[in-house]
XYZ file of C-alpha atoms in Angstrom:
727
model
C -149.198 9.402 -33.637
C -152.043 7.849 -35.592
C -152.078 10.746 -38.107
C -148.405 10.141 -38.848
C -149.098 6.565 -39.953
C -152.345 7.451 -41.729
C -150.246 9.620 -44.036
C -147.485 6.989 -44.270
C -149.231 3.598 -44.622
C -146.175 1.949 -46.194
C -144.113 2.790 -43.125
C -146.812 1.187 -40.959
C -146.710 -1.926 -43.140
C -142.904 -2.085 -42.859
C -143.067 -1.944 -39.060
C -145.687 -4.700 -39.016
C -143.617 -6.897 -41.342
C -140.507 -6.385 -39.197
C -142.498 -7.368 -36.114
C -143.689 -10.522 -37.869
C -140.162 -11.401 -39.016
C -138.682 -11.045 -35.540
C -141.504 -13.171 -34.172
C -140.947 -15.848 -36.812
C -137.227 -15.974 -35.992
C -138.055 -16.144 -32.283
C -140.338 -19.148 -32.826
C -137.434 -21.184 -34.215
C -135.201 -20.129 -31.316
C -137.640 -20.541 -28.434
C -137.441 -23.827 -26.501
C -140.577 -25.973 -26.459
C -141.763 -27.539 -23.206
C -144.985 -28.394 -21.415
C -144.541 -26.041 -18.473
C -141.995 -23.356 -17.553
C -138.785 -24.507 -15.924
C -139.678 -25.209 -12.293
C -136.942 -27.530 -11.107
C -134.408 -26.102 -8.665
C -130.798 -26.760 -9.731
C -129.472 -29.965 -8.197
C -125.860 -31.003 -7.728
C -125.161 -34.666 -6.982
C -122.021 -35.998 -5.294
C -121.349 -39.717 -5.736
C -118.688 -41.678 -3.841
C -117.945 -45.410 -3.779
C -116.488 -47.424 -0.917
C -116.272 -51.076 -2.108
C -117.264 -53.607 0.513
C -118.450 -51.064 3.082
C -121.767 -51.478 4.868
C -124.375 -48.725 4.841
C -123.511 -47.713 8.407
C -119.780 -47.615 7.703
C -120.416 -45.584 4.575
C -122.599 -43.161 6.531
C -119.985 -42.622 9.240
C -116.845 -42.412 7.132
C -118.018 -40.858 3.849
C -121.497 -39.349 3.833
C -121.236 -37.413 7.091
C -117.725 -36.214 6.273
C -118.876 -34.739 2.961
C -122.045 -33.259 4.455
C -120.120 -31.509 7.222
C -117.963 -29.753 4.630
C -120.888 -28.496 2.535
C -121.088 -25.182 4.376
C -121.126 -21.634 3.070
C -122.794 -22.525 -0.239
C -124.764 -19.659 -1.754
C -128.515 -20.214 -2.331
C -128.461 -23.766 -0.901
C -131.975 -24.839 0.150
C -131.318 -28.321 1.510
C -129.344 -31.481 0.926
C -130.273 -35.127 1.170
C -128.096 -38.208 1.244
C -128.344 -41.941 0.711
C -125.849 -44.537 1.935
C -126.450 -47.938 0.392
C -125.312 -51.394 1.337
C -123.547 -51.720 -2.032
C -120.937 -49.165 -0.977
C -122.264 -46.146 -2.831
C -122.971 -42.806 -1.158
C -125.053 -40.152 -2.892
C -125.480 -36.598 -1.611
C -127.887 -34.337 -3.498
C -127.777 -30.583 -2.924
C -130.778 -28.513 -4.057
C -130.385 -24.800 -4.724
C -132.920 -21.992 -5.032
C -134.573 -21.805 -8.465
C -132.708 -19.381 -10.684
C -129.249 -20.264 -9.353
C -126.668 -20.814 -12.079
C -126.093 -24.628 -12.119
C -122.472 -24.258 -13.263
C -121.732 -21.852 -10.429
C -123.368 -24.255 -7.959
C -121.192 -27.128 -9.226
C -118.064 -24.989 -8.822
C -118.965 -24.103 -5.244
C -119.610 -27.757 -4.369
C -116.330 -28.864 -5.935
C -114.419 -26.251 -3.964
C -115.952 -27.406 -0.685
C -115.421 -31.057 -1.581
C -111.668 -30.571 -1.965
C -111.347 -29.845 1.738
C -113.151 -33.102 2.543
C -111.213 -35.392 0.209
C -108.218 -35.868 2.530
C -110.574 -36.968 5.328
C -112.121 -39.769 3.254
C -110.842 -43.369 3.329
C -108.077 -44.083 0.843
C -110.260 -46.636 -0.963
C -112.836 -43.899 -1.616
C -110.178 -41.518 -2.885
C -108.851 -44.236 -5.202
C -112.329 -44.800 -6.637
C -112.833 -41.064 -7.147
C -115.689 -38.768 -6.101
C -117.872 -37.314 -8.879
C -119.806 -34.038 -8.861
C -122.503 -33.468 -11.484
C -125.354 -31.076 -12.034
C -128.417 -33.212 -12.444
C -132.077 -33.513 -11.647
C -134.717 -36.136 -10.933
C -136.492 -35.626 -14.252
C -136.417 -38.940 -16.111
C -137.159 -37.921 -19.709
C -136.285 -41.220 -21.396
C -136.030 -44.859 -20.399
C -134.441 -46.910 -23.166
C -134.620 -50.712 -23.194
C -132.147 -52.862 -25.124
C -133.243 -56.324 -26.222
C -131.883 -59.121 -28.358
C -134.582 -59.926 -30.899
C -132.970 -63.157 -32.095
C -131.807 -64.427 -28.697
C -128.126 -64.331 -29.675
C -127.266 -62.200 -26.609
C -128.291 -62.924 -23.050
C -129.065 -60.275 -20.430
C -125.447 -59.976 -19.319
C -124.131 -59.653 -22.887
C -126.608 -56.852 -23.548
C -125.808 -55.067 -20.280
C -122.072 -55.245 -20.922
C -122.425 -53.828 -24.452
C -124.704 -51.036 -23.269
C -122.419 -50.079 -20.374
C -119.276 -50.204 -22.510
C -120.458 -48.646 -25.774
C -123.655 -46.650 -25.267
C -123.836 -45.219 -21.752
C -120.845 -42.870 -21.988
C -121.660 -41.392 -25.435
C -125.223 -40.625 -24.310
C -124.028 -39.106 -21.032
C -122.027 -36.554 -23.047
C -125.057 -35.298 -24.971
C -125.828 -31.672 -24.233
C -128.617 -31.390 -21.646
C -128.163 -34.851 -20.112
C -127.669 -34.634 -16.357
C -127.138 -38.291 -15.521
C -127.583 -41.803 -16.885
C -129.019 -44.628 -14.786
C -127.838 -48.025 -15.986
C -130.238 -50.943 -15.558
C -127.499 -53.536 -15.887
C -123.752 -53.907 -15.361
C -120.754 -54.749 -17.486
C -118.549 -57.809 -17.279
C -115.879 -58.100 -14.612
C -113.523 -60.753 -13.294
C -115.299 -62.512 -10.421
C -113.088 -64.086 -7.766
C -114.961 -66.317 -5.293
C -112.733 -67.084 -2.319
C -113.006 -70.376 -0.470
C -112.611 -69.595 3.277
C -111.685 -73.196 4.113
C -108.859 -73.292 1.571
C -107.607 -69.883 2.671
C -107.514 -71.109 6.246
C -105.646 -74.262 5.264
C -102.897 -72.114 3.728
C -103.045 -69.723 6.695
C -103.904 -66.793 4.433
C -106.448 -63.969 4.577
C -108.496 -62.092 2.009
C -106.094 -59.145 2.318
C -103.238 -61.381 1.176
C -105.253 -62.085 -1.957
C -106.125 -58.451 -2.673
C -102.512 -57.368 -2.135
C -101.259 -60.031 -4.543
C -103.812 -59.058 -7.194
C -102.990 -55.355 -6.827
C -99.246 -55.969 -7.202
C -99.416 -58.446 -10.084
C -102.304 -56.888 -12.047
C -100.888 -53.405 -12.634
C -99.902 -51.477 -15.713
C -96.185 -50.788 -15.449
C -94.100 -48.433 -17.575
C -91.039 -50.552 -18.478
C -89.010 -47.866 -20.279
C -87.082 -47.502 -23.535
C -84.338 -49.369 -25.337
C -81.643 -47.083 -26.654
C -83.090 -43.952 -25.130
C -81.036 -40.828 -24.544
C -78.377 -40.490 -23.370
C -77.172 -43.421 -25.466
C -73.795 -44.877 -26.396
C -72.135 -44.134 -29.682
C -73.386 -46.017 -32.713
C -76.683 -46.885 -30.997
C -78.660 -48.565 -33.801
C -82.146 -48.790 -32.271
C -84.491 -46.730 -30.143
C -87.771 -48.359 -29.075
C -90.343 -48.161 -26.304
C -90.729 -51.425 -24.424
C -94.266 -52.536 -23.629
C -95.065 -55.162 -21.041
C -98.372 -56.962 -20.790
C -99.070 -56.097 -17.181
C -102.856 -56.068 -16.924
C -104.329 -59.553 -16.760
C -107.245 -60.287 -19.074
C -108.315 -63.926 -18.859
C -109.538 -66.057 -15.930
C -106.517 -68.357 -16.320
C -104.098 -65.459 -15.983
C -105.802 -64.503 -12.726
C -105.696 -68.103 -11.510
C -101.924 -68.108 -12.061
C -101.377 -65.150 -9.717
C -98.848 -66.190 -7.085
C -100.079 -65.580 -3.572
C -97.087 -67.051 -1.731
C -93.871 -68.955 -2.378
C -93.214 -71.643 0.222
C -89.790 -72.544 1.626
C -89.671 -75.680 -0.479
C -90.113 -73.600 -3.641
C -93.755 -74.490 -4.227
C -96.298 -71.759 -4.977
C -99.782 -71.022 -3.704
C -101.725 -69.557 -6.602
C -105.055 -67.783 -6.683
C -106.655 -70.752 -8.401
C -105.781 -72.889 -5.367
C -107.992 -70.880 -3.025
C -110.664 -69.351 -5.305
C -112.938 -69.885 -8.254
C -112.171 -67.333 -10.981
C -114.589 -66.617 -13.814
C -115.971 -63.851 -15.993
C -119.282 -62.578 -14.668
C -121.388 -59.524 -14.028
C -119.958 -56.697 -11.976
C -123.217 -56.733 -9.991
C -125.889 -59.398 -9.845
C -128.628 -57.336 -8.247
C -130.044 -56.009 -11.533
C -133.527 -56.951 -12.694
C -134.413 -55.825 -16.224
C -137.126 -57.196 -18.503
C -138.819 -55.770 -21.575
C -142.184 -57.296 -22.494
C -141.267 -60.364 -20.462
C -137.865 -60.883 -22.115
C -134.418 -60.356 -20.549
C -133.123 -56.879 -21.313
C -130.943 -54.047 -20.181
C -131.743 -50.365 -20.083
C -130.678 -46.781 -19.552
C -132.585 -44.013 -17.813
C -131.774 -40.515 -19.112
C -132.128 -37.669 -16.619
C -132.349 -34.015 -17.520
C -129.632 -31.606 -16.411
C -130.662 -28.586 -14.372
C -131.839 -25.801 -16.664
C -131.826 -27.982 -19.806
C -134.745 -28.154 -22.215
C -136.656 -31.419 -22.158
C -137.692 -31.535 -25.820
C -134.311 -30.498 -27.222
C -132.389 -32.911 -24.989
C -134.634 -35.874 -25.845
C -134.175 -35.175 -29.561
C -130.392 -34.971 -29.220
C -130.305 -38.232 -27.238
C -132.407 -40.085 -29.816
C -130.325 -38.674 -32.672
C -127.135 -39.865 -30.987
C -128.717 -43.234 -30.233
C -129.654 -43.662 -33.888
C -126.034 -42.995 -34.831
C -124.818 -45.622 -32.365
C -127.472 -48.128 -33.510
C -125.647 -48.507 -36.822
C -122.882 -50.350 -34.965
C -125.072 -52.564 -32.739
C -124.357 -56.316 -32.841
C -126.742 -58.288 -35.006
C -130.079 -58.748 -33.287
C -129.636 -55.990 -30.690
C -132.299 -53.282 -30.827
C -133.397 -50.420 -28.606
C -136.969 -49.668 -27.571
C -138.340 -46.548 -25.938
C -139.910 -47.823 -22.721
C -140.722 -44.443 -21.195
C -140.627 -40.928 -22.585
C -142.306 -37.646 -21.758
C -141.935 -35.736 -25.012
C -144.836 -37.324 -26.922
C -147.347 -35.943 -24.452
C -145.696 -32.512 -24.550
C -145.795 -32.507 -28.369
C -149.442 -33.591 -28.377
C -150.314 -30.893 -25.834
C -148.608 -28.148 -27.835
C -150.206 -29.357 -31.082
C -153.649 -29.323 -29.459
C -153.099 -25.780 -28.237
C -151.924 -24.670 -31.693
C -155.068 -26.217 -33.201
C -157.162 -24.356 -30.639
C -155.324 -21.158 -31.553
C -156.104 -21.597 -35.259
C -159.719 -22.473 -34.489
C -160.004 -19.365 -32.321
C -158.665 -17.190 -35.141
C -161.169 -18.715 -37.582
C -164.085 -18.265 -35.172
C -163.096 -14.682 -34.423
C -163.017 -13.947 -38.152
C -166.477 -15.482 -38.676
C -168.006 -13.633 -35.735
C -166.494 -10.341 -36.862
C -167.760 -10.873 -40.419
C -171.209 -11.768 -39.096
C -171.530 -8.447 -37.277
C -169.407 -6.105 -39.409
C -170.925 -7.559 -42.597
C -168.106 -6.152 -44.703
C -165.178 -8.245 -45.851
C -162.723 -5.355 -45.961
C -163.741 -4.192 -42.505
C -163.380 -7.763 -41.204
C -159.988 -8.211 -42.853
C -158.422 -5.296 -40.959
C -158.800 -6.763 -37.406
C -157.880 -10.199 -38.803
C -154.565 -8.836 -40.108
C -153.842 -7.483 -36.637
C -154.009 -10.978 -35.091
C -150.840 -12.523 -36.621
C -148.942 -9.254 -36.238
C -149.680 -9.130 -32.511
C -149.010 -12.847 -32.003
C -145.664 -12.666 -33.797
C -144.744 -9.658 -31.709
C -145.642 -11.593 -28.571
C -143.249 -14.374 -29.537
C -140.528 -11.713 -29.825
C -141.284 -10.582 -26.284
C -141.109 -14.188 -25.018
C -137.690 -14.550 -26.612
C -136.491 -11.271 -25.095
C -137.562 -12.424 -21.610
C -135.923 -15.837 -22.049
C -139.234 -17.696 -21.856
C -140.403 -20.730 -23.815
C -143.251 -22.004 -25.947
C -145.306 -23.988 -23.468
C -148.943 -24.758 -22.796
C -149.356 -21.724 -20.539
C -147.929 -19.182 -22.974
C -149.978 -20.720 -25.787
C -153.151 -20.673 -23.665
C -152.443 -17.011 -22.954
C -152.332 -16.352 -26.694
C -155.611 -18.208 -27.222
C -157.227 -16.079 -24.528
C -155.646 -12.926 -25.925
C -157.084 -13.397 -29.409
C -160.580 -12.435 -28.326
C -159.187 -9.415 -26.493
C -156.624 -8.124 -28.962
C -159.088 -7.870 -31.872
C -161.309 -5.633 -29.734
C -158.967 -2.677 -30.207
C -158.936 -3.043 -33.988
C -162.714 -3.577 -34.081
C -163.281 -0.386 -32.066
C -161.245 1.560 -34.628
C -162.956 -0.003 -37.663
C -166.494 0.367 -36.308
C -165.943 4.003 -35.361
C -164.489 4.789 -38.774
C -167.472 3.192 -40.529
C -169.887 5.017 -38.215
C -168.321 8.365 -39.057
C -168.348 7.607 -42.800
C -172.018 6.575 -42.627
C -173.156 9.506 -40.485
C -171.040 12.292 -41.971
C -170.170 11.042 -45.452
C -166.415 11.598 -44.972
C -163.749 9.792 -46.987
C -162.008 6.833 -45.317
C -158.852 8.889 -44.679
C -160.704 11.812 -43.087
C -163.010 9.511 -41.159
C -159.980 7.613 -39.800
C -158.323 10.864 -38.656
C -161.461 11.940 -36.843
C -162.016 8.462 -35.367
C -158.501 8.204 -33.907
C -158.875 11.606 -32.329
C -161.992 10.355 -30.536
C -160.857 6.905 -29.345
C -157.080 7.093 -28.967
C -157.299 7.644 -25.223
C -159.927 4.928 -24.854
C -157.611 2.392 -26.510
C -154.832 3.169 -24.059
C -157.303 2.921 -21.183
C -158.484 -0.513 -22.326
C -154.898 -1.803 -22.380
C -154.153 -0.389 -18.936
C -157.291 -1.890 -17.379
C -156.645 -5.357 -18.827
C -152.974 -5.196 -17.882
C -153.914 -4.268 -14.327
C -155.827 -7.552 -14.123
C -152.968 -9.794 -15.294
C -149.787 -7.974 -14.228
C -150.104 -8.954 -10.523
C -149.803 -12.614 -11.526
C -146.226 -11.923 -12.624
C -145.307 -11.091 -9.029
C -146.574 -14.280 -7.417
C -143.911 -16.026 -5.399
C -142.840 -19.641 -5.209
C -143.839 -22.339 -7.653
C -147.162 -20.648 -8.432
C -145.319 -17.565 -9.608
C -142.914 -19.642 -11.685
C -145.833 -21.342 -13.426
C -148.047 -18.313 -14.110
C -145.433 -15.586 -14.620
C -144.993 -16.489 -18.269
C -148.783 -16.631 -18.710
C -149.087 -13.120 -17.280
C -146.270 -11.596 -19.343
C -147.616 -13.210 -22.512
C -151.135 -11.885 -22.216
C -150.018 -8.406 -21.070
C -147.560 -8.207 -23.978
C -150.321 -9.152 -26.388
C -152.597 -6.456 -24.936
C -149.963 -3.733 -25.205
C -149.004 -4.762 -28.732
C -152.666 -4.852 -29.785
C -153.017 -1.197 -28.723
C -149.869 -0.261 -30.630
C -151.118 -2.085 -33.714
C -154.533 -0.404 -33.340
C -152.800 2.993 -33.291
C -150.210 2.311 -35.996
C -151.316 -0.339 -38.498
C -155.112 -0.364 -38.155
C -155.577 3.381 -39.009
C -153.334 2.949 -42.057
C -155.396 -0.052 -43.170
C -158.695 1.777 -42.607
C -157.537 4.741 -44.652
C -156.432 2.560 -47.572
C -158.698 -0.538 -47.563
C -162.153 0.722 -46.598
C -164.485 1.850 -49.362
C -166.266 5.235 -49.015
C -169.872 5.185 -47.797
C -172.566 7.624 -48.758
C -174.089 9.536 -45.906
C -176.717 7.344 -44.236
C -175.626 4.175 -46.047
C -175.707 0.972 -43.951
C -174.478 -2.615 -44.504
C -176.723 -5.642 -44.464
C -180.028 -4.275 -45.675
C -180.909 -7.342 -47.771
C -180.205 -11.072 -47.966
C -178.862 -13.129 -45.084
C -177.401 -10.152 -43.269
C -180.718 -8.320 -43.569
C -182.504 -11.260 -41.935
C -179.803 -11.512 -39.259
C -179.997 -7.812 -38.433
C -183.803 -7.847 -38.143
C -183.695 -10.936 -35.904
C -180.952 -9.472 -33.790
C -182.817 -6.184 -33.408
C -186.007 -7.972 -32.319
C -184.064 -9.931 -29.704
C -182.408 -6.733 -28.550
C -185.842 -5.130 -28.092
C -187.017 -8.121 -26.050
C -183.908 -7.868 -23.929
C -184.539 -4.172 -23.312
C -188.100 -4.892 -22.191
C -186.844 -7.656 -19.869
C -184.311 -5.298 -18.334
C -187.022 -2.689 -17.811
C -189.152 -5.250 -15.934
C -186.180 -6.220 -13.785
C -185.555 -2.597 -12.873
C -189.129 -2.292 -11.621
C -188.606 -5.320 -9.332
C -185.029 -4.670 -8.319
C -185.321 -6.053 -4.757
C -186.486 -9.464 -5.995
C -183.611 -9.711 -8.461
C -181.098 -8.537 -5.906
C -182.205 -11.425 -3.689
C -181.828 -13.821 -6.626
C -178.352 -12.411 -7.246
C -177.420 -12.943 -3.599
C -178.661 -16.541 -3.808
C -176.605 -17.140 -6.941
C -173.598 -15.623 -5.225
C -174.097 -17.901 -2.224
C -174.475 -20.906 -4.502
C -171.241 -20.006 -6.211
C -169.418 -19.791 -2.881
C -170.927 -23.140 -1.819
C -169.805 -24.858 -5.012
C -166.367 -23.252 -4.760
C -165.887 -24.714 -1.307
C -167.211 -28.129 -2.351
C -165.239 -28.563 -5.547
C -162.049 -30.635 -5.180
C -158.816 -28.724 -5.488
C -155.450 -29.602 -6.989
C -152.311 -27.783 -7.984
C -152.516 -28.915 -11.619
C -154.980 -31.330 -13.258
C -153.916 -34.900 -13.873
C -153.899 -35.894 -17.542
C -153.553 -39.066 -19.538
C -149.857 -38.844 -20.415
C -149.777 -42.083 -22.394
C -147.825 -43.978 -19.751
C -147.744 -44.824 -16.075
C -145.605 -46.708 -13.585
C -146.225 -49.697 -11.350
C -144.333 -50.140 -8.084
C -143.889 -53.543 -6.439
C -142.708 -53.987 -2.871
C -142.312 -57.300 -1.079
C -141.601 -57.691 2.648
C -138.099 -56.775 3.749
C -135.709 -59.672 3.331
C -137.405 -61.123 0.248
C -135.098 -62.447 -2.444
C -134.879 -61.219 -5.997
C -136.296 -64.535 -7.229
C -139.427 -63.957 -5.155
C -139.664 -60.436 -6.544
C -139.256 -61.776 -10.074
C -142.222 -64.131 -9.609
C -144.452 -61.199 -8.629
C -143.126 -59.183 -11.572
C -144.089 -62.017 -13.912
C -147.618 -62.069 -12.455
C -148.034 -58.334 -13.000
C -146.608 -58.535 -16.528
C -148.975 -61.411 -17.311
C -151.930 -59.303 -16.170
C -150.998 -56.421 -18.436
C -150.288 -58.646 -21.443
C -153.524 -60.589 -20.954
C -156.129 -58.083 -19.793
C -154.787 -54.813 -21.209
C -153.190 -55.982 -24.441
C -155.416 -53.659 -26.512
C -154.140 -50.602 -24.676
C -150.529 -51.354 -23.779
C -147.569 -50.984 -26.100
C -144.764 -52.178 -23.823
C -143.787 -52.971 -20.220
C -140.238 -52.454 -18.974
C -139.493 -53.900 -15.538
C -136.484 -53.031 -13.414
C -135.353 -53.472 -9.841
C -133.854 -49.980 -9.746
C -136.291 -47.598 -8.071
C -133.659 -44.983 -7.242
C -130.550 -44.071 -9.234
C -128.237 -45.047 -6.391
C -129.777 -48.328 -5.249
C -131.443 -51.551 -6.240
C -133.303 -53.541 -3.594
C -133.961 -57.237 -3.938
C -137.511 -56.858 -2.608
C -138.700 -54.010 -4.863
C -139.312 -53.509 -8.569
C -140.695 -50.835 -10.831
C -142.452 -51.065 -14.176
C -142.680 -48.465 -16.909
C -145.939 -49.122 -18.750
C -146.188 -47.357 -22.095
C -149.627 -47.116 -23.679
C -150.628 -46.990 -27.305
C -151.370 -43.656 -28.948
C -154.422 -41.846 -27.645
C -156.281 -42.357 -30.939
C -155.736 -46.124 -30.743
C -157.402 -46.442 -27.321
C -161.032 -46.249 -26.262
C -161.701 -42.728 -24.920
C -163.472 -44.087 -21.825
C -162.089 -47.534 -20.961
C -158.665 -47.018 -22.534
C -157.500 -44.004 -20.558
C -154.565 -44.384 -18.233
C -156.844 -43.637 -15.260
C -159.256 -46.443 -16.194
C -156.391 -48.889 -16.725
C -154.828 -47.942 -13.373
C -158.161 -48.379 -11.586
C -158.674 -51.871 -13.042
C -155.074 -52.824 -12.339
C -155.302 -51.673 -8.724
C -158.301 -53.920 -8.131
C -156.572 -56.879 -9.768
C -153.301 -56.381 -7.887
C -155.085 -56.296 -4.542
C -155.533 -60.054 -4.981
C -151.753 -60.590 -5.007
C -151.008 -61.005 -1.314
C -147.236 -61.469 -1.585
C -146.540 -57.803 -2.265
C -147.842 -54.266 -2.233
C -148.426 -53.233 -5.849
C -149.315 -49.671 -6.801
C -150.010 -48.341 -10.293
C -149.822 -44.563 -10.539
C -149.782 -41.818 -13.150
C -146.664 -39.695 -13.621
C -146.674 -36.317 -11.857
C -148.420 -33.453 -13.642
C -145.059 -31.696 -13.913
C -142.316 -34.078 -14.976
C -139.589 -32.264 -12.996
C -141.333 -33.445 -9.835
C -140.237 -37.040 -9.520
C -142.746 -37.860 -6.801
C -145.977 -39.578 -7.889
C -149.326 -37.855 -7.393
C -150.496 -37.884 -3.792
C -149.089 -36.919 -0.424
C -145.610 -37.600 0.925
C -144.758 -37.479 4.624
C -141.206 -37.538 5.910
C -140.269 -38.460 9.460
C -137.253 -36.896 11.105
C -135.348 -37.753 14.266
C -132.954 -35.690 16.333
C -129.275 -36.694 16.392
C -129.543 -38.279 19.841
C -132.401 -40.587 18.785
C -131.788 -44.055 17.368
C -132.918 -45.435 14.029
C -135.394 -47.661 15.846
C -137.227 -44.532 17.001
C -137.480 -43.412 13.400
C -138.904 -46.740 12.265
C -141.419 -46.704 15.125
C -142.531 -43.179 14.198
C -142.870 -44.214 10.580
C -145.001 -47.240 11.434
C -147.213 -45.113 13.690
C -147.678 -42.539 10.936
C -148.635 -45.203 8.405
C -151.112 -46.745 10.872
C -152.826 -43.400 11.513
C -152.921 -42.532 7.812
C -154.386 -45.924 6.964
C -157.364 -45.212 9.239
C -158.265 -42.104 7.220
C -160.951 -43.012 4.684
C -159.757 -40.208 2.367
C -156.404 -41.894 1.833
C -155.695 -45.021 -0.165
C -152.581 -47.055 -0.897
C -150.799 -45.900 2.241
C -147.381 -47.553 2.347
C -143.717 -46.816 2.946
C -141.965 -45.777 -0.229
C -139.364 -48.419 0.363
C -138.671 -50.896 3.080
C -136.466 -49.728 5.876
C -136.460 -46.077 4.871
C -138.011 -43.049 6.502
C -140.683 -42.015 3.969
C -144.309 -42.908 3.405
C -146.685 -42.062 0.586
C -150.457 -42.002 0.204
C -153.010 -40.912 -2.369
């Protein structure tokens, strides 16, 4: 095969150029992310039962839906949450690789059989099914810079004009709103109701009957009388809009003709739909949106589309309203990829310098250097064909492959030059003879290296998902390097290398002459040292055994982790007060924590966004969460300004606040895992056991974990629930 391309160098060049072009096109098509897609597809069912308690919601809605979720293909598990605000959320997780759209269709089909069993109020509200995940890629805060809008005004505008357009962006799985829109608030007076011998149901029935959109009909519609002069649709203002219109709703007409109106038994006013929201940005009232990634969507592409759409909407914001990015994961991913690309370029430059130092011939050095971009571009084509992405692991594989892939081209070039120097053949003839000698060796090198990395592609579970792309990348680069060494490199040797006279050598004078003499002297010393070792082999075998034992000892002593924690430029702070605490008490603790950050960490922190929503389906009055965004890495001290150093100082300071448990923690190493770093234990009870048994088991688990000196910050994730976390 090599002889064919030696005689047809232009054809070899054409193949190399085509490989580079396909790779270049693949680069623009490949998604960019930090790690391969690891998140299992999730489908979330959301149902609302206004006014229902958590227990009622569990019995009448959650369990009914769960019991009908049977026969779903590739379902791993499902979890549910019934909140005291009347919202039920059931999340179904499927095996990684399952088509999210197919999973949604299966869930919808099963849900239809459960709908008729649900309370009528739930059916009226509607039950939603969405493919979503727990990956929060963006948290956007909305603030009024001139104070013209209060927190409720901002929340209403965001919920009415921004939330829905962003939720329709491709790749968005769900939107968490940190605020609520306006609604008509009707505060009933029980004493007045009792005096009129009326109940709350009388009020709701009257509102439902008198606040409805009614189709009145047409004037002059067909069939019509002769000489009908007008045809028009009649509109009636049926939906009430102002507080006064609601106050005028007639609840009852007495026998004497007098009326009991809604305003007689209730206070009616415009207010927030929900008052349990807590949102602050840098200490100022705000509202916010949390953008979650859809299953299978690309993080970088989705974040860009969301920000582009947000910029379009910002043109129509009221005066003084601005948005701020309180939390985002893409900056760290971009920085990571850029660092790897820099490392890749540095590796190419170093490989070129090392090759030139030893080959001591620019033309000979240029040939392996040309092979590098050809092989790398070809590897990108393979990644595109396999449906992979540009991520830190595939890029690291390319960095590692650079030192290996040039070996094949160097072997060809060095052998060609050796033959020209020893036998005085022309470059073309020397290349023919060289390829006949080493063609099998090149294939053997590729097979041996592939045998090392191919098994990684067959790892199971999350480990396999992470390292499969690494394995395929480096094996593809190895195989392509052999092909390039057998196709392009011989053609380059035959056309670029200059003929050498028999016995002629490079580097006889100048710097290279000095380098060669020094290198040869060191090589002679090394040979003498090896000879001495061979005469005392037993002693050195014992030393080797000791080194091997030391390696095993250090391996067992070194701490282990799934992936290293890195400074991602942000972290979160969780606040939890005792159960039963009010939101005002929580707000006071939030202000203390904010004051600490703004006072002691002002040189490192860009913004702090505080919210009471710690889960997408629930806000608790006694908990809060803060998204702390740090300044760029270059703007912070490399030792005291890291996120780990800031978290350590904050943890010590927050231990002095006795009113609440306050934990600052880094985001997970992989953003698709919503859980913070550390360990999570879940307690489970059998159906015949009571909730009290679950709480007792939880408390016992926390007590035992707290006695372990290896664990810190042991606490329940949230009050009254069945989970506990520790680091």
